GROMACS .gro file of N, CA and C in nm:
model
  426
    1MET      N    1   0.073  -0.148   0.001
    1MET     CA    2  -0.043  -0.001   0.023
    1MET      C    3   0.100   0.096   0.021
    2ASN      N    4   0.087   0.229  -0.077
    2ASN     CA    5   0.152   0.326  -0.090
    2ASN      C    6   0.023   0.462  -0.063
    3MET      N    7   0.135   0.586  -0.052
    3MET     CA    8   0.079   0.661  -0.032
    3MET      C    9  -0.075   0.763  -0.070
    4ALA      N   10  -0.034   0.719  -0.169
    4ALA     CA   11  -0.160   0.775  -0.256
    4ALA      C   12  -0.315   0.694  -0.271
    5THR      N   13  -0.246   0.538  -0.230
    5THR     CA   14  -0.330   0.471  -0.218
    5THR      C   15  -0.466   0.505  -0.080
    6ILE      N   16  -0.329   0.564   0.016
    6ILE     CA   17  -0.392   0.609   0.155
    6ILE      C   18  -0.443   0.724   0.118
    7VAL      N   19  -0.431   0.833   0.075
    7VAL     CA   20  -0.525   0.967   0.046
    7VAL      C   21  -0.571   0.918  -0.015
    8GLY      N   22  -0.633   0.872  -0.147
    8GLY     CA   23  -0.747   0.816  -0.192
    8GLY      C   24  -0.827   0.774  -0.137
    9GLY      N   25  -0.805   0.680  -0.050
    9GLY     CA   26  -0.876   0.623   0.074
    9GLY      C   27  -0.938   0.721   0.187
   10PHE      N   28  -0.830   0.822   0.199
   10PHE     CA   29  -0.928   0.912   0.325
   10PHE      C   30  -0.987   0.976   0.242
   11LEU      N   31  -1.009   1.037   0.064
   11LEU     CA   32  -1.027   1.152   0.005
   11LEU      C   33  -1.215   1.070   0.044
   12ALA      N   34  -1.166   0.900  -0.021
   12ALA     CA   35  -1.362   0.899  -0.083
   12ALA      C   36  -1.393   0.897   0.094
   13LEU      N   37  -1.362   0.807   0.161
   13LEU     CA   38  -1.456   0.832   0.278
   13LEU      C   39  -1.480   0.990   0.361
   14PHE      N   40  -1.392   1.036   0.333
   14PHE     CA   41  -1.438   1.183   0.343
   14PHE      C   42  -1.546   1.269   0.287
   15VAL      N   43  -1.559   1.233   0.156
   15VAL     CA   44  -1.643   1.265  -0.007
   15VAL      C   45  -1.802   1.183   0.104
   16THR      N   46  -1.789   1.016   0.100
   16THR     CA   47  -1.841   0.942   0.189
   16THR      C   48  -1.912   1.004   0.302
   17ALA      N   49  -1.836   1.023   0.415
   17ALA     CA   50  -1.940   1.126   0.488
   17ALA      C   51  -2.017   1.219   0.497
   18ALA      N   52  -1.983   1.309   0.423
   18ALA     CA   53  -2.026   1.392   0.426
   18ALA      C   54  -2.166   1.337   0.335
   19ALA      N   55  -2.127   1.279   0.225
   19ALA     CA   56  -2.255   1.248   0.133
   19ALA      C   57  -2.375   1.218   0.249
   20PHE      N   58  -2.317   1.121   0.335
   20PHE     CA   59  -2.416   1.045   0.443
   20PHE      C   60  -2.480   1.174   0.536
   21MET      N   61  -2.417   1.299   0.593
   21MET     CA   62  -2.450   1.337   0.665
   21MET      C   63  -2.531   1.449   0.597
   22TYR      N   64  -2.506   1.437   0.438
   22TYR     CA   65  -2.632   1.556   0.364
   22TYR      C   66  -2.754   1.476   0.395
   23LEU      N   67  -2.721   1.375   0.367
   23LEU     CA   68  -2.888   1.267   0.356
   23LEU      C   69  -2.933   1.283   0.461
   24SER      N   70  -2.874   1.232   0.599
   24SER     CA   71  -2.888   1.297   0.686
   24SER      C   72  -3.048   1.399   0.745
   25ARG      N   73  -2.971   1.468   0.686
   25ARG     CA   74  -3.009   1.630   0.695
   25ARG      C   75  -3.130   1.669   0.594
   26HIS      N   76  -3.126   1.627   0.471
   26HIS     CA   77  -3.279   1.691   0.368
   26HIS      C   78  -3.313   1.529   0.342
   27ARG      N   79  -3.346   1.413   0.453
   27ARG     CA   80  -3.443   1.305   0.385
   27ARG      C   81  -3.559   1.387   0.312
   28THR      N   82  -3.660   1.467   0.350
   28THR     CA   83  -3.713   1.490   0.242
   28THR      C   84  -3.674   1.553   0.175
   29THR      N   85  -3.620   1.605   0.098
   29THR     CA   86  -3.606   1.671  -0.038
   29THR      C   87  -3.558   1.551  -0.142
   30PRO      N   88  -3.669   1.576  -0.229
   30PRO     CA   89  -3.661   1.510  -0.378
   30PRO      C   90  -3.528   1.490  -0.431
   31ASN      N   91  -3.504   1.349  -0.506
   31ASN     CA   92  -3.408   1.320  -0.559
   31ASN      C   93  -3.249   1.321  -0.436
   32VAL      N   94  -3.249   1.318  -0.365
   32VAL     CA   95  -3.190   1.309  -0.245
   32VAL      C   96  -3.095   1.186  -0.269
   33VAL      N   97  -3.193   1.060  -0.302
   33VAL     CA   98  -3.102   0.933  -0.362
   33VAL      C   99  -3.003   0.952  -0.506
   34GLY      N  100  -3.073   0.977  -0.536
   34GLY     CA  101  -2.920   1.020  -0.649
   34GLY      C  102  -2.859   1.126  -0.669
   35ARG      N  103  -2.848   1.199  -0.595
   35ARG     CA  104  -2.729   1.347  -0.531
   35ARG      C  105  -2.663   1.286  -0.466
   36VAL      N  106  -2.681   1.159  -0.333
   36VAL     CA  107  -2.577   1.092  -0.249
   36VAL      C  108  -2.520   0.950  -0.366
   37LEU      N  109  -2.583   0.903  -0.468
   37LEU     CA  110  -2.507   0.810  -0.540
   37LEU      C  111  -2.385   0.891  -0.624
   38ARG      N  112  -2.403   1.018  -0.684
   38ARG     CA  113  -2.375   1.104  -0.754
   38ARG      C  114  -2.227   1.111  -0.641
   39LEU      N  115  -2.284   1.145  -0.543
   39LEU     CA  116  -2.151   1.182  -0.454
   39LEU      C  117  -2.064   1.126  -0.432
   40LEU      N  118  -2.112   0.960  -0.376
   40LEU     CA  119  -2.035   0.839  -0.382
   40LEU      C  120  -1.976   0.812  -0.514
   41ALA      N  121  -2.000   0.817  -0.655
   41ALA     CA  122  -1.934   0.775  -0.736
   41ALA      C  123  -1.823   0.853  -0.774
   42PHE      N  124  -1.813   1.046  -0.739
   42PHE     CA  125  -1.732   1.072  -0.697
   42PHE      C  126  -1.650   1.039  -0.645
   43ALA      N  127  -1.651   0.982  -0.542
   43ALA     CA  128  -1.578   0.966  -0.411
   43ALA      C  129  -1.499   0.841  -0.420
   44ALA      N  130  -1.593   0.756  -0.549
   44ALA     CA  131  -1.450   0.642  -0.561
   44ALA      C  132  -1.386   0.682  -0.703
   45THR      N  133  -1.446   0.739  -0.766
   45THR     CA  134  -1.309   0.787  -0.950
   45THR      C  135  -1.224   0.871  -0.842
   46ALA      N  136  -1.260   0.925  -0.748
   46ALA     CA  137  -1.151   0.987  -0.735
   46ALA      C  138  -1.049   0.938  -0.639
   47ALA      N  139  -1.123   0.872  -0.523
   47ALA     CA  140  -1.009   0.774  -0.505
   47ALA      C  141  -0.978   0.668  -0.568
   48ILE      N  142  -1.004   0.594  -0.689
   48ILE     CA  143  -0.890   0.460  -0.755
   48ILE      C  144  -0.830   0.586  -0.824
   49VAL      N  145  -0.881   0.680  -0.916
   49VAL     CA  146  -0.780   0.797  -0.948
   49VAL      C  147  -0.646   0.806  -0.835
   50ILE      N  148  -0.715   0.855  -0.773
   50ILE     CA  149  -0.549   0.909  -0.681
   50ILE      C  150  -0.439   0.815  -0.646
   51ALA      N  151  -0.507   0.658  -0.668
   51ALA     CA  152  -0.447   0.513  -0.589
   51ALA      C  153  -0.369   0.508  -0.723
   52LEU      N  154  -0.437   0.499  -0.866
   52LEU     CA  155  -0.365   0.473  -0.968
   52LEU      C  156  -0.289   0.547  -1.035
   53LEU      N  157  -0.261   0.658  -0.982
   53LEU     CA  158  -0.204   0.773  -1.035
   53LEU      C  159  -0.090   0.749  -1.025
   54PRO      N  160   0.020   0.683  -0.952
   54PRO     CA  161   0.178   0.691  -0.972
   54PRO      C  162   0.185   0.571  -1.083
   55SER      N  163   0.120   0.419  -1.058
   55SER     CA  164   0.122   0.331  -1.126
   55SER      C  165   0.127   0.339  -1.265
   56THR      N  166  -0.013   0.455  -1.281
   56THR     CA  167   0.007   0.503  -1.434
   56THR      C  168   0.076   0.595  -1.514
   57LEU      N  169   0.143   0.690  -1.413
   57LEU     CA  170   0.233   0.755  -1.467
   57LEU      C  171   0.377   0.711  -1.521
   58ARG      N  172   0.383   0.633  -1.454
   58ARG     CA  173   0.497   0.500  -1.452
   58ARG      C  174   0.498   0.404  -1.530
   59ASP      N  175   0.376   0.375  -1.594
   59ASP     CA  176   0.356   0.304  -1.693
   59ASP      C  177   0.314   0.356  -1.837
   60SER      N  178   0.249   0.444  -1.823
   60SER     CA  179   0.177   0.548  -1.957
   60SER      C  180   0.236   0.712  -1.981
   61GLY      N  181   0.327   0.727  -1.855
   61GLY     CA  182   0.374   0.882  -1.873
   61GLY      C  183   0.295   0.945  -1.880
   62ALA      N  184   0.285   1.095  -2.019
   62ALA     CA  185   0.196   1.194  -2.064
   62ALA      C  186   0.040   1.110  -2.105
   63SER      N  187   0.046   0.986  -2.073
   63SER     CA  188  -0.112   0.951  -2.144
   63SER      C  189  -0.170   0.919  -1.994
   64ALA      N  190  -0.136   0.945  -1.913
   64ALA     CA  191  -0.210   0.927  -1.777
   64ALA      C  192  -0.295   1.035  -1.720
   65GLY      N  193  -0.270   1.146  -1.829
   65GLY     CA  194  -0.360   1.265  -1.820
   65GLY      C  195  -0.547   1.190  -1.897
   66TYR      N  196  -0.534   1.127  -1.980
   66TYR     CA  197  -0.653   1.112  -2.057
   66TYR      C  198  -0.696   0.960  -1.962
   67LEU      N  199  -0.608   0.921  -1.979
   67LEU     CA  200  -0.645   0.789  -1.934
   67LEU      C  201  -0.701   0.783  -1.785
   68LEU      N  202  -0.664   0.888  -1.709
   68LEU     CA  203  -0.741   0.918  -1.582
   68LEU      C  204  -0.826   1.011  -1.603
   69GLY      N  205  -0.831   1.103  -1.688
   69GLY     CA  206  -0.913   1.261  -1.751
   69GLY      C  207  -1.083   1.195  -1.744
   70VAL      N  208  -1.055   1.103  -1.844
   70VAL     CA  209  -1.218   1.065  -1.883
   70VAL      C  210  -1.325   1.034  -1.786
   71PRO      N  211  -1.244   0.964  -1.693
   71PRO     CA  212  -1.314   0.916  -1.606
   71PRO      C  213  -1.365   1.013  -1.490
   72VAL      N  214  -1.294   1.108  -1.467
   72VAL     CA  215  -1.321   1.264  -1.396
   72VAL      C  216  -1.414   1.306  -1.477
   73VAL      N  217  -1.403   1.339  -1.555
   73VAL     CA  218  -1.499   1.480  -1.615
   73VAL      C  219  -1.639   1.361  -1.602
   74ALA      N  220  -1.624   1.222  -1.630
   74ALA     CA  221  -1.792   1.186  -1.648
   74ALA      C  222  -1.855   1.167  -1.481
   75ALA      N  223  -1.781   1.198  -1.389
   75ALA     CA  224  -1.792   1.155  -1.259
   75ALA      C  225  -1.833   1.277  -1.234
   76VAL      N  226  -1.717   1.414  -1.264
   76VAL     CA  227  -1.783   1.583  -1.187
   76VAL      C  228  -1.927   1.634  -1.320
   77GLY      N  229  -1.929   1.554  -1.433
   77GLY     CA  230  -2.054   1.612  -1.495
   77GLY      C  231  -2.137   1.634  -1.427
   78PRO      N  232  -2.185   1.492  -1.396
   78PRO     CA  233  -2.330   1.469  -1.316
   78PRO      C  234  -2.389   1.585  -1.187
   79LEU      N  235  -2.194   1.569  -1.128
   79LEU     CA  236  -2.238   1.639  -1.031
   79LEU      C  237  -2.268   1.784  -1.016
   80VAL      N  238  -2.212   1.878  -1.134
   80VAL     CA  239  -2.234   1.961  -1.214
   80VAL      C  240  -2.358   2.029  -1.268
   81ALA      N  241  -2.419   1.897  -1.315
   81ALA     CA  242  -2.581   1.907  -1.381
   81ALA      C  243  -2.628   1.895  -1.259
   82ASP      N  244  -2.638   1.845  -1.153
   82ASP     CA  245  -2.719   1.831  -1.022
   82ASP      C  246  -2.734   1.934  -0.918
   83LEU      N  247  -2.569   2.074  -0.959
   83LEU     CA  248  -2.602   2.163  -0.898
   83LEU      C  249  -2.637   2.300  -0.955
   84THR      N  250  -2.698   2.258  -1.084
   84THR     CA  251  -2.735   2.374  -1.168
   84THR      C  252  -2.864   2.311  -1.153
   85GLY      N  253  -2.897   2.209  -1.160
   85GLY     CA  254  -3.067   2.162  -1.152
   85GLY      C  255  -3.124   2.125  -1.335
   86ARG      N  256  -3.020   2.141  -1.398
   86ARG     CA  257  -3.017   2.116  -1.556
   86ARG      C  258  -3.001   1.966  -1.589
   87ALA      N  259  -3.061   1.919  -1.649
   87ALA     CA  260  -3.014   1.802  -1.736
   87ALA      C  261  -2.987   1.655  -1.661
   88VAL      N  262  -3.028   1.656  -1.573
   88VAL     CA  263  -2.961   1.577  -1.474
   88VAL      C  264  -2.921   1.407  -1.493
   89GLY      N  265  -3.100   1.434  -1.504
   89GLY     CA  266  -3.105   1.256  -1.588
   89GLY      C  267  -3.033   1.247  -1.657
   90ILE      N  268  -3.012   1.258  -1.720
   90ILE     CA  269  -2.954   1.234  -1.907
   90ILE      C  270  -2.816   1.255  -1.883
   91THR      N  271  -2.736   1.353  -1.802
   91THR     CA  272  -2.604   1.381  -1.791
   91THR      C  273  -2.556   1.266  -1.688
   92THR      N  274  -2.660   1.231  -1.599
   92THR     CA  275  -2.615   1.123  -1.497
   92THR      C  276  -2.586   0.975  -1.597
   93THR      N  277  -2.676   0.987  -1.696
   93THR     CA  278  -2.663   0.847  -1.754
   93THR      C  279  -2.549   0.832  -1.892
   94VAL      N  280  -2.541   0.924  -1.933
   94VAL     CA  281  -2.408   0.970  -2.004
   94VAL      C  282  -2.271   0.932  -1.927
   95GLY      N  283  -2.286   1.043  -1.835
   95GLY     CA  284  -2.167   1.028  -1.743
   95GLY      C  285  -2.146   0.817  -1.696
   96ALA      N  286  -2.256   0.773  -1.646
   96ALA     CA  287  -2.231   0.616  -1.617
   96ALA      C  288  -2.185   0.542  -1.747
   97LEU      N  289  -2.255   0.543  -1.841
   97LEU     CA  290  -2.192   0.536  -2.012
   97LEU      C  291  -2.067   0.516  -2.040
   98VAL      N  292  -2.035   0.666  -2.011
   98VAL     CA  293  -1.927   0.698  -2.057
   98VAL      C  294  -1.819   0.607  -1.986
   99MET      N  295  -1.817   0.635  -1.843
   99MET     CA  296  -1.739   0.551  -1.769
   99MET      C  297  -1.750   0.391  -1.757
  100LEU      N  298  -1.821   0.372  -1.776
  100LEU     CA  299  -1.867   0.185  -1.865
  100LEU      C  300  -1.791   0.223  -1.984
  101VAL      N  301  -1.822   0.264  -2.059
  101VAL     CA  302  -1.725   0.183  -2.198
  101VAL      C  303  -1.588   0.282  -2.180
  102TRP      N  304  -1.559   0.329  -2.086
  102TRP     CA  305  -1.368   0.348  -2.087
  102TRP      C  306  -1.355   0.215  -2.017
  103GLY      N  307  -1.408   0.216  -1.884
  103GLY     CA  308  -1.362   0.084  -1.856
  103GLY      C  309  -1.336  -0.061  -1.918
  104LEU      N  310  -1.402  -0.051  -2.000
  104LEU     CA  311  -1.419  -0.160  -2.092
  104LEU      C  312  -1.286  -0.154  -2.203
  105ILE      N  313  -1.282  -0.013  -2.253
  105ILE     CA  314  -1.146   0.007  -2.337
  105ILE      C  315  -1.062  -0.015  -2.354
  106LEU      N  316  -1.021   0.005  -2.188
  106LEU     CA  317  -0.921   0.014  -2.112
  106LEU      C  318  -0.863  -0.154  -2.062
  107GLY      N  319  -0.985  -0.194  -2.061
  107GLY     CA  320  -0.935  -0.424  -2.058
  107GLY      C  321  -0.939  -0.370  -1.897
  108LEU      N  322  -0.846  -0.512  -1.874
  108LEU     CA  323  -0.815  -0.558  -1.698
  108LEU      C  324  -0.720  -0.522  -1.683
  109GLY      N  325  -0.655  -0.368  -1.702
  109GLY     CA  326  -0.600  -0.327  -1.661
  109GLY      C  327  -0.614  -0.209  -1.580
  110ILE      N  328  -0.609  -0.076  -1.566
  110ILE     CA  329  -0.642   0.012  -1.497
  110ILE      C  330  -0.851   0.047  -1.514
  111GLY      N  331  -0.888  -0.024  -1.614
  111GLY     CA  332  -0.974   0.033  -1.656
  111GLY      C  333  -1.149  -0.034  -1.577
  112LEU      N  334  -1.110  -0.218  -1.544
  112LEU     CA  335  -1.148  -0.281  -1.463
  112LEU      C  336  -1.224  -0.178  -1.298
  113TRP      N  337  -1.159  -0.081  -1.236
  113TRP     CA  338  -1.123  -0.058  -1.148
  113TRP      C  339  -1.267   0.074  -1.176
  114PHE      N  340  -1.320   0.118  -1.300
  114PHE     CA  341  -1.419   0.223  -1.289
  114PHE      C  342  -1.497   0.149  -1.292
  115VAL      N  343  -1.551   0.034  -1.330
  115VAL     CA  344  -1.671  -0.037  -1.348
  115VAL      C  345  -1.791   0.016  -1.241
  116VAL      N  346  -1.716  -0.035  -1.086
  116VAL     CA  347  -1.792   0.044  -0.977
  116VAL      C  348  -1.848   0.163  -0.968
  117PRO      N  349  -1.779   0.319  -1.001
  117PRO     CA  350  -1.874   0.401  -1.018
  117PRO      C  351  -1.938   0.431  -1.152
  118ALA      N  352  -1.963   0.328  -1.180
  118ALA     CA  353  -2.013   0.325  -1.294
  118ALA      C  354  -2.111   0.326  -1.286
  119LEU      N  355  -2.088   0.181  -1.215
  119LEU     CA  356  -2.211   0.143  -1.150
  119LEU      C  357  -2.370   0.208  -1.091
  120LEU      N  358  -2.225   0.292  -0.965
  120LEU     CA  359  -2.269   0.422  -0.905
  120LEU      C  360  -2.391   0.522  -1.012
  121LEU      N  361  -2.319   0.527  -1.123
  121LEU     CA  362  -2.396   0.625  -1.154
  121LEU      C  363  -2.501   0.572  -1.255
  122GLY      N  364  -2.492   0.494  -1.276
  122GLY     CA  365  -2.623   0.389  -1.312
  122GLY      C  366  -2.713   0.392  -1.244
  123MET      N  367  -2.703   0.329  -1.099
  123MET     CA  368  -2.767   0.350  -1.029
  123MET      C  369  -2.814   0.507  -0.959
  124ALA      N  370  -2.780   0.592  -0.981
  124ALA     CA  371  -2.806   0.736  -0.973
  124ALA      C  372  -2.911   0.758  -1.061
  125ALA      N  373  -2.893   0.696  -1.187
  125ALA     CA  374  -2.943   0.783  -1.280
  125ALA      C  375  -3.106   0.709  -1.303
  126VAL      N  376  -3.114   0.591  -1.214
  126VAL     CA  377  -3.248   0.544  -1.244
  126VAL      C  378  -3.294   0.578  -1.119
  127ALA      N  379  -3.200   0.646  -1.039
  127ALA     CA  380  -3.255   0.669  -0.889
  127ALA      C  381  -3.306   0.791  -0.942
  128THR      N  382  -3.312   0.900  -1.045
  128THR     CA  383  -3.420   0.986  -1.068
  128THR      C  384  -3.513   1.040  -1.148
  129ILE      N  385  -3.526   0.869  -1.224
  129ILE     CA  386  -3.632   0.871  -1.300
  129ILE      C  387  -3.760   0.889  -1.219
  130PRO      N  388  -3.900   1.007  -1.229
  130PRO     CA  389  -4.002   1.012  -1.116
  130PRO      C  390  -4.064   0.894  -1.168
  131SER      N  391  -4.114   0.853  -1.075
  131SER     CA  392  -4.245   0.735  -1.019
  131SER      C  393  -4.316   0.789  -1.164
  132ARG      N  394  -4.432   0.685  -1.164
  132ARG     CA  395  -4.553   0.726  -1.225
  132ARG      C  396  -4.654   0.756  -1.166
  133ARG      N  397  -4.644   0.788  -1.044
  133ARG     CA  398  -4.693   0.873  -0.999
  133ARG      C  399  -4.668   0.999  -0.938
  134VAL      N  400  -4.540   1.062  -0.922
  134VAL     CA  401  -4.517   1.195  -0.921
  134VAL      C  402  -4.520   1.223  -1.121
  135ALA      N  403  -4.485   1.169  -1.209
  135ALA     CA  404  -4.542   1.211  -1.347
  135ALA      C  405  -4.653   1.288  -1.312
  136ALA      N  406  -4.717   1.196  -1.300
  136ALA     CA  407  -4.909   1.213  -1.320
  136ALA      C  408  -4.952   1.353  -1.260
  137THR      N  409  -4.925   1.305  -1.120
  137THR     CA  410  -5.000   1.389  -1.035
  137THR      C  411  -4.887   1.566  -1.014
  138GLY      N  412  -4.758   1.481  -1.015
  138GLY     CA  413  -4.673   1.631  -0.982
  138GLY      C  414  -4.643   1.662  -0.869
  139ASN      N  415  -4.691   1.576  -0.707
  139ASN     CA  416  -4.682   1.548  -0.635
  139ASN      C  417  -4.657   1.455  -0.542
  140PRO      N  418  -4.490   1.469  -0.564
  140PRO     CA  419  -4.405   1.350  -0.502
  140PRO      C  420  -4.459   1.307  -0.349
  141GLY      N  421  -4.588   1.373  -0.270
  141GLY     CA  422  -4.614   1.369  -0.171
  141GLY      C  423  -4.751   1.258  -0.123
  142GLU      N  424  -4.764   1.237  -0.270
  142GLU     CA  425  -4.883   1.174  -0.260
  142GLU      C  426  -4.860   0.992  -0.321
   0.00000   0.00000   0.00000
């Protein structure tokens, strides 16, 4: 275990704790499950990127920028969309698909690690789909 793995783990724990604190305060807020899953996907992506950075730099050199940058952009995009409140569902779906495809393109090397955040983003995309009752009535409380 190297220093990058430790730093990545602590960063992921910090973002995870912040997400759960947010969830405990805002339980009645609509779409809070999707927001927490997007935060957890970002935390997992950040931890994976920080842990893989030294070995990727050693193996790939300057190519590590895009090898690890694509998953970071795919995880940050849904968070930005969530903060602005625009196109959250489609951005989360595209982010999940991009991260999953990128993980499959990179194969069994470093790409396999990005399947977990891709699944978290996929669950967040499903969580942002309104139920039929909410879509029909417009009231989430019914």
